[in-house]
PDB file of C-alpha atoms in Angstrom:
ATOM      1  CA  UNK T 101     -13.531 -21.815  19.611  1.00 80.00           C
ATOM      2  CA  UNK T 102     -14.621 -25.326  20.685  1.00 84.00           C
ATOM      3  CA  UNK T 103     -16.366 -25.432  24.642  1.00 86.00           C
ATOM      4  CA  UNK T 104     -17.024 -29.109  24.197  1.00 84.00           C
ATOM      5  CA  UNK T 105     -20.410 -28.480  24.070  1.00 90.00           C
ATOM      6  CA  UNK T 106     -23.400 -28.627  21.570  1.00 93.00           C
ATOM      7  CA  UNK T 107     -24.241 -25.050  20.057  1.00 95.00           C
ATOM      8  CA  UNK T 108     -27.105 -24.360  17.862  1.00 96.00           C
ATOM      9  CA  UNK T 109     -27.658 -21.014  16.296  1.00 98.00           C
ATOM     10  CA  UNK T 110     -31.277 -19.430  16.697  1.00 97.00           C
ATOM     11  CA  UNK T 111     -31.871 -16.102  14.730  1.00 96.00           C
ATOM     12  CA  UNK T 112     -32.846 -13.370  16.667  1.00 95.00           C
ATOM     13  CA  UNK T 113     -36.470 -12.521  15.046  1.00 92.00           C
ATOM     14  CA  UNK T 114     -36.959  -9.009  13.743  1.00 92.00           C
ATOM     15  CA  UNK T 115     -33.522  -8.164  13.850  1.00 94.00           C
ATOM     16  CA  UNK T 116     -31.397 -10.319  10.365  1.00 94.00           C
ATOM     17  CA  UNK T 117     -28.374 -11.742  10.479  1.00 95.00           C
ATOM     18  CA  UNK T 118     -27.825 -11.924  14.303  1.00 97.00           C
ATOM     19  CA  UNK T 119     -28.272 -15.357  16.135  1.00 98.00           C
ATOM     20  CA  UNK T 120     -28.619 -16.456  19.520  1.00 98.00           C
ATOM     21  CA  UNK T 121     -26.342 -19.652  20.348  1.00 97.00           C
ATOM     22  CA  UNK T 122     -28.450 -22.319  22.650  1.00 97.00           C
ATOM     23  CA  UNK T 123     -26.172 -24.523  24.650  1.00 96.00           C
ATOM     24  CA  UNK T 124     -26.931 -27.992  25.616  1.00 92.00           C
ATOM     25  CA  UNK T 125     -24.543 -31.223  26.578  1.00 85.00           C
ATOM     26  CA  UNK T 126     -23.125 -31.769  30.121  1.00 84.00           C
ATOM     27  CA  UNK T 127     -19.988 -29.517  29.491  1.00 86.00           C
ATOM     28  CA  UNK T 128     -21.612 -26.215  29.130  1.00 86.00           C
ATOM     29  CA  UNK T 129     -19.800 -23.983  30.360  1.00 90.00           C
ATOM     30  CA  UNK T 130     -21.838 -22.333  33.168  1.00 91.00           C
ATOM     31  CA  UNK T 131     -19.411 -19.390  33.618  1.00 93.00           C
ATOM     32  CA  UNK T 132     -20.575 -18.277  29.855  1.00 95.00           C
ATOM     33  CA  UNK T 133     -24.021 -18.985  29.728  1.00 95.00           C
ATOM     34  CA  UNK T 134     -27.259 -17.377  30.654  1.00 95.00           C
ATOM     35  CA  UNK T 135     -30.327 -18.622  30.949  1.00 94.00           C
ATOM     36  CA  UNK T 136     -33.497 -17.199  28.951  1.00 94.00           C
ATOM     37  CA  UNK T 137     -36.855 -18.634  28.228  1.00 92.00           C
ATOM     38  CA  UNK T 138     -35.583 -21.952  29.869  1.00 92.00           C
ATOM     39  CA  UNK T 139     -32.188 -22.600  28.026  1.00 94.00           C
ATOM     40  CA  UNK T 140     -28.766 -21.574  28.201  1.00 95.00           C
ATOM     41  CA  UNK T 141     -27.044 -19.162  25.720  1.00 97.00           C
ATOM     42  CA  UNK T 142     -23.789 -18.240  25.214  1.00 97.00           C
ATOM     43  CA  UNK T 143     -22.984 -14.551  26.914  1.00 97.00           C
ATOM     44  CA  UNK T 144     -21.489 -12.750  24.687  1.00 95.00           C
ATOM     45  CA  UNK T 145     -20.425  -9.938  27.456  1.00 94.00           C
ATOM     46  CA  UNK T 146     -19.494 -13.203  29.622  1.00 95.00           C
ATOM     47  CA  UNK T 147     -17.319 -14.174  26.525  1.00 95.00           C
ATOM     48  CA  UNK T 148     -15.757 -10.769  25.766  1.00 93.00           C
ATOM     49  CA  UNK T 149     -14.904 -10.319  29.667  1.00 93.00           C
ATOM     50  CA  UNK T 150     -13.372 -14.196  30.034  1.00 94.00           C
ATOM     51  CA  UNK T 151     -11.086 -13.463  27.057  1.00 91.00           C
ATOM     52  CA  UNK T 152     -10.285 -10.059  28.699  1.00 92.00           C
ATOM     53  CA  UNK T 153      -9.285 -11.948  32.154  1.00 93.00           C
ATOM     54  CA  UNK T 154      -6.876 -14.379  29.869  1.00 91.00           C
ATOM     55  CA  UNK T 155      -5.195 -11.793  27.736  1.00 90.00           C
ATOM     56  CA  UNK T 156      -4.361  -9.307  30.948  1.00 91.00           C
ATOM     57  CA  UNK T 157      -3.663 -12.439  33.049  1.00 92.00           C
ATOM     58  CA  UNK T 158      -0.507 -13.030  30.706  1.00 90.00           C
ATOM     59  CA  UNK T 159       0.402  -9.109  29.749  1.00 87.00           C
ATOM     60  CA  UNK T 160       2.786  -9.184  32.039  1.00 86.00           C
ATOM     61  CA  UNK T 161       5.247 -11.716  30.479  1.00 86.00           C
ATOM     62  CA  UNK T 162       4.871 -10.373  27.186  1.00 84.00           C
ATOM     63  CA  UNK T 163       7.154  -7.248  27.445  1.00 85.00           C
ATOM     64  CA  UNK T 164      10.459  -8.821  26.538  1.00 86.00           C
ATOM     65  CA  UNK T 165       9.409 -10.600  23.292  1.00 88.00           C
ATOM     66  CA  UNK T 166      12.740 -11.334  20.736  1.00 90.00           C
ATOM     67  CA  UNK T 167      12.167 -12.494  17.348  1.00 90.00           C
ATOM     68  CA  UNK T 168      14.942 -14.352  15.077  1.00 84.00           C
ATOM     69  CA  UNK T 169      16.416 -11.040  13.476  1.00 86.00           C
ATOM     70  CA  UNK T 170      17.302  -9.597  16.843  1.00 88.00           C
ATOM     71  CA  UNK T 171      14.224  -6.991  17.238  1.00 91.00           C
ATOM     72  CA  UNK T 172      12.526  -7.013  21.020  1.00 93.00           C
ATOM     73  CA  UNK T 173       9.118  -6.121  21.212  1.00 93.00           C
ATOM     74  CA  UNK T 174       6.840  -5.235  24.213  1.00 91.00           C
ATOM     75  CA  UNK T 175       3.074  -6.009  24.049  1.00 92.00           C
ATOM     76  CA  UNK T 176       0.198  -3.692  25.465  1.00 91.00           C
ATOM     77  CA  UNK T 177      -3.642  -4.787  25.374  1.00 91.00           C
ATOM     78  CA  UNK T 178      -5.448  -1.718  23.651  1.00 87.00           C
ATOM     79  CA  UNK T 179      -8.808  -2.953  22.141  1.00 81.00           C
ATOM     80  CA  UNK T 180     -10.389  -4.943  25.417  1.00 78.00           C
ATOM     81  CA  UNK T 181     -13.376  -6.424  23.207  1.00 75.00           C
ATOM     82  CA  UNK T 182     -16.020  -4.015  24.039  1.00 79.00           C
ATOM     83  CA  UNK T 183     -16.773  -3.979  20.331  1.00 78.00           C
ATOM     84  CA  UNK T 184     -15.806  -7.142  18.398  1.00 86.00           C
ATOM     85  CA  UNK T 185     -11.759  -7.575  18.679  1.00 87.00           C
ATOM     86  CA  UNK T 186      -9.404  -7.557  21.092  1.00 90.00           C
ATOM     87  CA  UNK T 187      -6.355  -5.873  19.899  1.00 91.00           C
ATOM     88  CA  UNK T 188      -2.452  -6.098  21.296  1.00 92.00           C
ATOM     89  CA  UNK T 189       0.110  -3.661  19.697  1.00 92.00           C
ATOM     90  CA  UNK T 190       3.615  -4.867  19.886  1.00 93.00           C
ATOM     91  CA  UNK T 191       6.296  -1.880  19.803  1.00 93.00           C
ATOM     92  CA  UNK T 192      10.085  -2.540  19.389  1.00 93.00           C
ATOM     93  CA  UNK T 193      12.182  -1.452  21.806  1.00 90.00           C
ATOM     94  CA  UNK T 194      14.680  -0.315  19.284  1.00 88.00           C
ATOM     95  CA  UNK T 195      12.084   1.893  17.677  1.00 90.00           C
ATOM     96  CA  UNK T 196       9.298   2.960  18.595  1.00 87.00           C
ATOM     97  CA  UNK T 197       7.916   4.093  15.322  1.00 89.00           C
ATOM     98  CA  UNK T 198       8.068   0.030  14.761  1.00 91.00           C
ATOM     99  CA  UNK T 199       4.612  -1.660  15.672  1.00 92.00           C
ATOM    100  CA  UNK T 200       2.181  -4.444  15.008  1.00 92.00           C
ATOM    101  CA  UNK T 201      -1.226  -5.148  15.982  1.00 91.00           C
ATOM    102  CA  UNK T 202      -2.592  -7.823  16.088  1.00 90.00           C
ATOM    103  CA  UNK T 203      -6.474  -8.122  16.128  1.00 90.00           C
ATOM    104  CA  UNK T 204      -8.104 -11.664  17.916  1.00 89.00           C
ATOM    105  CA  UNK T 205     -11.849 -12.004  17.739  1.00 91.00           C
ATOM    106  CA  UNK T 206     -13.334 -15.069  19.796  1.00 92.00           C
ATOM    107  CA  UNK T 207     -15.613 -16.834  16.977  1.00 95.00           C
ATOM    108  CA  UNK T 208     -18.020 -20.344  16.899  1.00 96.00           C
ATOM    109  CA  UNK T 209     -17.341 -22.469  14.192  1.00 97.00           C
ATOM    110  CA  UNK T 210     -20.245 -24.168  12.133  1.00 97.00           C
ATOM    111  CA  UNK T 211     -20.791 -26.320   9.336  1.00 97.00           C
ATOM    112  CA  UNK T 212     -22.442 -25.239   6.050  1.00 97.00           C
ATOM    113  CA  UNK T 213     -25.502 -27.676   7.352  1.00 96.00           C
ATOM    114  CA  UNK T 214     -25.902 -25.977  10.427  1.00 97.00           C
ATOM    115  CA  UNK T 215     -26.847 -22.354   8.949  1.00 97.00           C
ATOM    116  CA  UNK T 216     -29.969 -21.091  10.372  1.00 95.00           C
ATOM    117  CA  UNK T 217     -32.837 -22.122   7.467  1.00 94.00           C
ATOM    118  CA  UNK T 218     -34.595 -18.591   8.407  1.00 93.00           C
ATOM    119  CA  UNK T 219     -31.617 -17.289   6.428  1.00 95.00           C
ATOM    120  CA  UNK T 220     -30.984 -16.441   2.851  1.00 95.00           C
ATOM    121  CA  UNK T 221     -29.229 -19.638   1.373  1.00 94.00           C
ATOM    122  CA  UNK T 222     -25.612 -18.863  -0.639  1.00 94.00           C
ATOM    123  CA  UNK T 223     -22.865 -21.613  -2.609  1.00 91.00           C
ATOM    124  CA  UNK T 224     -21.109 -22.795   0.074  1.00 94.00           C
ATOM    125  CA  UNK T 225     -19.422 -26.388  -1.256  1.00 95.00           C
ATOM    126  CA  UNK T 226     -19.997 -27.747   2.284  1.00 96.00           C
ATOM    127  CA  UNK T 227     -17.417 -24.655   3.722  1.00 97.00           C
ATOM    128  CA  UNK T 228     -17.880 -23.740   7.211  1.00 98.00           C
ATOM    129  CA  UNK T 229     -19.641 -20.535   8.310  1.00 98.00           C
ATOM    130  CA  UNK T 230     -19.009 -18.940  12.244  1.00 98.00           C
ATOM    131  CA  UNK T 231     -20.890 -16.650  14.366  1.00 97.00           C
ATOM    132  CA  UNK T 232     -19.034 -13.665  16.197  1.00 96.00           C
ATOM    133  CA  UNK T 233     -19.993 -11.502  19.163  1.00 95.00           C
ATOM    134  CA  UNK T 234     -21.493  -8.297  18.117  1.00 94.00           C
ATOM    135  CA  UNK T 235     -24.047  -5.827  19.793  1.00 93.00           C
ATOM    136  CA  UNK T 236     -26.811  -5.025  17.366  1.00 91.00           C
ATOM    137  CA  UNK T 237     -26.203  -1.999  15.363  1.00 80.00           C
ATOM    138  CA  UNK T 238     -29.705  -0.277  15.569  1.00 76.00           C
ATOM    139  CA  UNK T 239     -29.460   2.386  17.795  1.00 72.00           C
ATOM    140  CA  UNK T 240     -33.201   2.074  18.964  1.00 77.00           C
ATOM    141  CA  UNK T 241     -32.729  -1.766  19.366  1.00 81.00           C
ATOM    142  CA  UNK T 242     -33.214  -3.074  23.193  1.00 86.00           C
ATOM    143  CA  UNK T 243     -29.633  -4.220  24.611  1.00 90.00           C
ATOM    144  CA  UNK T 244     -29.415  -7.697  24.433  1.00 94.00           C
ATOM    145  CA  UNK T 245     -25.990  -9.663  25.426  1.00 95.00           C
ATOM    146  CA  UNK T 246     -26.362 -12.921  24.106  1.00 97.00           C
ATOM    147  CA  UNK T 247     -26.082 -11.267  20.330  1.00 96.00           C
ATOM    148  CA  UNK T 248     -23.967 -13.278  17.895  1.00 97.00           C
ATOM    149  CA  UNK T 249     -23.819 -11.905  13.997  1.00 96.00           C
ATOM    150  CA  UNK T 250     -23.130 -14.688  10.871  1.00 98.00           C
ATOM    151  CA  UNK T 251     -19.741 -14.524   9.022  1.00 96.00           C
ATOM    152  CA  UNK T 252     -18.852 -16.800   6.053  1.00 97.00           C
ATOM    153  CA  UNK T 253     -15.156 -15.629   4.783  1.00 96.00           C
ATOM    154  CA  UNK T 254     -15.277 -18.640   2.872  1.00 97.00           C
ATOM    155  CA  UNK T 255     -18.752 -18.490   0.938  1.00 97.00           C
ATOM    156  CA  UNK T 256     -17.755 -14.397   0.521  1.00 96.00           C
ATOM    157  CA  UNK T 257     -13.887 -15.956  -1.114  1.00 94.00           C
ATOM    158  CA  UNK T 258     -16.076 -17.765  -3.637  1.00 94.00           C
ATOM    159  CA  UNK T 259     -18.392 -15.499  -4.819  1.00 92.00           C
ATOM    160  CA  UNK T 260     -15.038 -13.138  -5.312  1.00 90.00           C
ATOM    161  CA  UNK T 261     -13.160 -15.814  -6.801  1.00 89.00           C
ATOM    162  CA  UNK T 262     -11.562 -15.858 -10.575  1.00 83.00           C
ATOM    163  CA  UNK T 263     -12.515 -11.880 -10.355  1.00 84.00           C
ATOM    164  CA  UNK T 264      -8.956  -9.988 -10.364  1.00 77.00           C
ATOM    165  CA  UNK T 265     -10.161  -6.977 -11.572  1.00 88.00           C
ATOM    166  CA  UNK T 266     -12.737  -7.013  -9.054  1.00 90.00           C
ATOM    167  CA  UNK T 267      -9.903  -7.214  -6.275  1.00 88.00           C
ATOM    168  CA  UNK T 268      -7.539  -4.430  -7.737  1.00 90.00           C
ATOM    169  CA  UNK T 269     -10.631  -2.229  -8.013  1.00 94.00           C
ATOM    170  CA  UNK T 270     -11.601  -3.055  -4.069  1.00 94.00           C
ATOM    171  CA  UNK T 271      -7.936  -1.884  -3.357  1.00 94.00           C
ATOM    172  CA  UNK T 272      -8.338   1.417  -5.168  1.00 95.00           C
ATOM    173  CA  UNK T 273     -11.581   2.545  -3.368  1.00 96.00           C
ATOM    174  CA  UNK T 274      -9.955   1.525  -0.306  1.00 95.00           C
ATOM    175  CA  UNK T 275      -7.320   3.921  -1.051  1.00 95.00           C
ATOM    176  CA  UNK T 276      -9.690   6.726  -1.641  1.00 97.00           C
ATOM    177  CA  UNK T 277     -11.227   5.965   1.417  1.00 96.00           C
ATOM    178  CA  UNK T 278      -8.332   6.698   3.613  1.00 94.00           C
ATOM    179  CA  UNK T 279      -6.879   9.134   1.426  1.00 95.00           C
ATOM    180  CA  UNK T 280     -10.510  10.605   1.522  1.00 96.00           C
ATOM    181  CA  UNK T 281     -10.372  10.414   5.909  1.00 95.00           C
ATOM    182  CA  UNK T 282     -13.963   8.558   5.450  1.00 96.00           C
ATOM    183  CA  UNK T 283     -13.566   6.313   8.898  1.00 92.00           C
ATOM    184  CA  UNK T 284     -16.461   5.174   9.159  1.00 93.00           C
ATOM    185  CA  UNK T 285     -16.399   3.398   5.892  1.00 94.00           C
ATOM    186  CA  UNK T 286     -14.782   0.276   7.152  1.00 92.00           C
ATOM    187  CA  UNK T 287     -13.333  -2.096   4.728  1.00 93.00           C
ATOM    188  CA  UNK T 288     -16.100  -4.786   5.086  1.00 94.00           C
ATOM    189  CA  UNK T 289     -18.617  -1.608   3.843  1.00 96.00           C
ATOM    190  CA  UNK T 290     -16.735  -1.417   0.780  1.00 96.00           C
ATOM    191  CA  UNK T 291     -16.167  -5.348   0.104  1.00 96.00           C
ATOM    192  CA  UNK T 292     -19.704  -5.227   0.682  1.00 96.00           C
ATOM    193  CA  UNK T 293     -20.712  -2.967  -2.591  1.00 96.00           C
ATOM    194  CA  UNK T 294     -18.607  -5.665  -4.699  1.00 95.00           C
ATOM    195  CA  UNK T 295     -19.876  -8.945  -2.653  1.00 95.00           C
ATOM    196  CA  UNK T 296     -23.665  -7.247  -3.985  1.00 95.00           C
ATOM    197  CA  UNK T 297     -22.604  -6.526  -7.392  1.00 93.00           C
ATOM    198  CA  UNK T 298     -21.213  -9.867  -7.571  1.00 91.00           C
ATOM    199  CA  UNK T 299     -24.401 -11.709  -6.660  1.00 90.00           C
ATOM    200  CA  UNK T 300     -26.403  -9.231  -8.893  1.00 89.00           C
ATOM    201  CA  UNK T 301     -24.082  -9.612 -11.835  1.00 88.00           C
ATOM    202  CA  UNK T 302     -24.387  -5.836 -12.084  1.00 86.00           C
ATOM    203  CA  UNK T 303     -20.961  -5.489 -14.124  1.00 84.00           C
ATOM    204  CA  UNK T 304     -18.954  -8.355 -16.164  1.00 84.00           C
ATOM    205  CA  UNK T 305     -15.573  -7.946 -14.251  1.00 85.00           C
ATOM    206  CA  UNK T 306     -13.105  -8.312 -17.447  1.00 85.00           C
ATOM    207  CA  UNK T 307     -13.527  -4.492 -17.788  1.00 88.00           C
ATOM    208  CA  UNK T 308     -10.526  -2.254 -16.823  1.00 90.00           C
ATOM    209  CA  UNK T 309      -9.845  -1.719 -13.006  1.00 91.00           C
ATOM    210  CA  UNK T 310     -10.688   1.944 -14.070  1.00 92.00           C
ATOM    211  CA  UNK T 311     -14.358   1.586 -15.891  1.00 93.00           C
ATOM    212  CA  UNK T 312     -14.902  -0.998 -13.031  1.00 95.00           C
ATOM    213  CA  UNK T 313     -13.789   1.970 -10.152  1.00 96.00           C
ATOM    214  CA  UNK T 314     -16.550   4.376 -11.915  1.00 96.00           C
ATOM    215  CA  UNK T 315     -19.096   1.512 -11.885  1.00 95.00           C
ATOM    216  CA  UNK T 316     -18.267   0.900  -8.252  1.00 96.00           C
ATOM    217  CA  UNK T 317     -18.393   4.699  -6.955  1.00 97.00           C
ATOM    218  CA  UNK T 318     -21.804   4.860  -8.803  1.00 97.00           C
ATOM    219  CA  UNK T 319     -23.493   1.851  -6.521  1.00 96.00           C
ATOM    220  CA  UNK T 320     -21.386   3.479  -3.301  1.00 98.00           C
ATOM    221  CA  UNK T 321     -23.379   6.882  -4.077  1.00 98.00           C
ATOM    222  CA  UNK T 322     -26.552   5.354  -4.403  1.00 97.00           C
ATOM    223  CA  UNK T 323     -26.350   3.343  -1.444  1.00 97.00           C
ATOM    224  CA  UNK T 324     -25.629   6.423   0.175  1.00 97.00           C
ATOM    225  CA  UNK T 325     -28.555   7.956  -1.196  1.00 96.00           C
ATOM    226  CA  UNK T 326     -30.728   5.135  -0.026  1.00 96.00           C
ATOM    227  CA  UNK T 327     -28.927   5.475   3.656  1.00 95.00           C
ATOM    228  CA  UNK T 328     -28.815   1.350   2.773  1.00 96.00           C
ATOM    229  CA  UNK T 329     -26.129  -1.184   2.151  1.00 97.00           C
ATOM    230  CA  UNK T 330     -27.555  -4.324   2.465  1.00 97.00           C
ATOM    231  CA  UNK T 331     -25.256  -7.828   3.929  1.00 96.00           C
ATOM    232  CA  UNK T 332     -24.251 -10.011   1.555  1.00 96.00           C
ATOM    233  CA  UNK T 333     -25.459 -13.097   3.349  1.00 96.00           C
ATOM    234  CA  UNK T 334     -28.409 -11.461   4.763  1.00 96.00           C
ATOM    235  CA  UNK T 335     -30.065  -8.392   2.763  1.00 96.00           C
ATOM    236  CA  UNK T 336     -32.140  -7.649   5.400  1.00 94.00           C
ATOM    237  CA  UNK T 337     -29.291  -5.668   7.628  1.00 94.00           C
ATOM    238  CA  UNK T 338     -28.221  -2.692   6.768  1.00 95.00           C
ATOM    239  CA  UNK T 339     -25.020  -1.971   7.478  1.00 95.00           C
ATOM    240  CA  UNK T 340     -25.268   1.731   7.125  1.00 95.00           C
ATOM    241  CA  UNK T 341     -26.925   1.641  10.471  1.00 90.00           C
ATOM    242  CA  UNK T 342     -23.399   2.561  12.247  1.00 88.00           C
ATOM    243  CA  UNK T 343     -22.953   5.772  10.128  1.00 93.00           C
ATOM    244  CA  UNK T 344     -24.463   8.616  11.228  1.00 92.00           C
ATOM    245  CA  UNK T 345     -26.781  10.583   8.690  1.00 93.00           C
ATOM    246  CA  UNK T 346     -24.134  13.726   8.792  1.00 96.00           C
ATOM    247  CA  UNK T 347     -21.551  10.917   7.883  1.00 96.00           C
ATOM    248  CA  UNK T 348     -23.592   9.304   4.853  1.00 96.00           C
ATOM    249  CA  UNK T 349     -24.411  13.173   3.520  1.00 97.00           C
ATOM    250  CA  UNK T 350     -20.268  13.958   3.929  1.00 97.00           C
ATOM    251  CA  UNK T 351     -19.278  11.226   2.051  1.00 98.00           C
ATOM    252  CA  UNK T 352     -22.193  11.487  -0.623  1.00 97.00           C
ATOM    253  CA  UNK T 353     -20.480  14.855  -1.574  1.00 98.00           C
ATOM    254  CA  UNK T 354     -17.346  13.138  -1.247  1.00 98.00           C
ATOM    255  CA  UNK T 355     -17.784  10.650  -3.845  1.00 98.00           C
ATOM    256  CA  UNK T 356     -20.083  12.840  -6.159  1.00 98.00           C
ATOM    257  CA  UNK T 357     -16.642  15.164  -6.292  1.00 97.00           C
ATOM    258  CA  UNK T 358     -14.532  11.628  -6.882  1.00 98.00           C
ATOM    259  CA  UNK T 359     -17.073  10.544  -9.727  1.00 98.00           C
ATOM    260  CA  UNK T 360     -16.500  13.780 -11.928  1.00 97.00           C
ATOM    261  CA  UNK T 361     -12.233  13.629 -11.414  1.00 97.00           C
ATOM    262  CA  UNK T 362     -12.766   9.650 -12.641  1.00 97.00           C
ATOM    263  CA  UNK T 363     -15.161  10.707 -14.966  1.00 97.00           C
ATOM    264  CA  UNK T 364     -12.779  13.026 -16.439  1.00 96.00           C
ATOM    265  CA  UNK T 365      -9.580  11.058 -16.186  1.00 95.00           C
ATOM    266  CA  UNK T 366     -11.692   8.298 -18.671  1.00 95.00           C
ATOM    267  CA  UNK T 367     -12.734  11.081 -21.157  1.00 95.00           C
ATOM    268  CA  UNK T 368      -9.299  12.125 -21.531  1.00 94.00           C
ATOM    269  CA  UNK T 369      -7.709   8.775 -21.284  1.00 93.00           C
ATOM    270  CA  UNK T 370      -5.079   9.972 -18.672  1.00 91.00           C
ATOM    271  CA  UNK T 371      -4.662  10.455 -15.019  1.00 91.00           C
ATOM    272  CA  UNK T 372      -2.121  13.474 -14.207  1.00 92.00           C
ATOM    273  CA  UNK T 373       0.198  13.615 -10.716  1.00 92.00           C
ATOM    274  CA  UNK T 374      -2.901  15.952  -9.169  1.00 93.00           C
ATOM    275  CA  UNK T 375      -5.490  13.565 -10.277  1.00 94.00           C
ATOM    276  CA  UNK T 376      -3.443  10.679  -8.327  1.00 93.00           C
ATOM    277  CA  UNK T 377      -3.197  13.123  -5.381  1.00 93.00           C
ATOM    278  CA  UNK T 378      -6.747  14.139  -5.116  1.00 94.00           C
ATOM    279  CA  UNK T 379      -8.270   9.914  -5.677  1.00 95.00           C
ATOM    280  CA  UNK T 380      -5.520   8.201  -3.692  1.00 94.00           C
ATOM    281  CA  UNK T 381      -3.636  11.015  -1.559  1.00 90.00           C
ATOM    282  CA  UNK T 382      -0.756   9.501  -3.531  1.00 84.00           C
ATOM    283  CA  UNK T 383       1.970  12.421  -4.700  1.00 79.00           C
ATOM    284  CA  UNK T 384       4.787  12.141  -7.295  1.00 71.00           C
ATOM    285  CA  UNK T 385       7.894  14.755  -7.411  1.00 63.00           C
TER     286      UNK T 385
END
């Protein structure tokens, strides 16, 4: 997003990895901003609810949508940005089964110079970084609605970079994930134990995706254990803070199970039709 503006991101002390964007220049926009401690900061509930006003203003003429090979689709809002995205499903007429979402998530743009020097430095080669609206994740923190938290896809494509096997083995533990039901894993969780690794140089990644997927469910077990899984670009959050204690202890004995069938697919140099089915969900007749 570009207000026309001048942003600069503050980080919010005692809590890593979120920021606070200050707004100066004579085209803030007033209908975003509130004022704290004698400057203006972006809203991020101000932000979440203008993009909510635009998407529903145009709902309306987006139920009659016909791409080139003939399909019609009709749009509904679902995900109103109460967390991060807002999400629109699209549903062909034709066939219902048929749909698309499509996930939008309002995001400030800044350059590699502009990252907050409180903050753990990372190879960037001068690529941008951006700051999205996100609630803190403590559940004991204060509510505070000018919360922004630090993304770099870019810095996080280079540290993954020239690693294959690294990207086929992400793919696999995905898999077990959802074959596996653990929800609350989200993908970033998991990108997270190899983005850590990476930086660590924990494993040389020219191993098999296999001796890699044992190393990998090892460091997810222990993070469990440690009810920690630190940020990539800023160790000091732990994203485990959104799973629940009962959730970390389920998938602990989830994993410990999916160790000993990998474990024992290695030893014997084979994986049968039940081993695919209990890892991936993934059945063969």
């Amino acid at each position: 997003m570009d207000l026309n503006c001048t942003l600069q991101p503050v980080p919010k002390t005692g809590h890593p990895g979120y920021v606070h964007l200050r707004v100066s220049g004579r085209n803030a926009p007033t209908h975003l901003v509130d004022r704290r401690s004698g400057f203006d900061y972006i809203s991020r509930d101000k932000l979440q609810a203008w993009f909510r006003q635009n998407i529903c203003a145009v709902m309306q003429e987006l139920q009659h949508i016909r791409c080139q090979n003939g399909r019609v689709y009709a749009l509904k809002y679902i995900a109103l940005g109460y967390g991060v995205a807002h999400t629109i499903m699209a549903t062909c007429r034709g066939d219902r089964k048929r749909k698309i979402y499509f996930d939008f998530v309002p995001a400030f743009e800044f350059l590699a110079s502009e990252w907050p020097q409180e903050l753990p430095n990372h190879q960037h080669n001068n690529r941008t970084w951006f700051a999205v609206p996100r609630s803190i994740r403590d559940r004991n923190a204060r509510k505070d609605p000018l919360t922004f938290t630090v993304c770099a896809p870019y810095w996080e494509r280079m540290e993954l970079e020239k690693k294959n096997n690294l990207k086929n083995t992400m793919r696999l533990m995905k898999a077990i994930r959802s074959a596996h039901h653990m929800n609350s894993l989200v993908s970033y969780m998991i990108k997270s134990i190899f983005l850590n690794c990476a930086e660590w140089k924990y494993i040389t990644w020219n191993q098999s995706p296999g001796q890699i997927l044992i190393r990998m469910t090892v460091r997810m077990i222990w993070s469990l254990f440690e009810n920690r899984l630190p940020f990539y670009l800023v160790p000091g959050l732990n994203l485990f803070e959104t799973v629940s204690k009962s959730q970390k202890s389920d998938y602990r004995r989830i994993f410990s199970r999916i160790i000993r069938k990998l474990i024992k697919c290695r030893d014997r140099n084979c994986m049968t039709p039940d081993d695919m089915a209990f890892l991936f969900g993934i059945r063969y007749y």
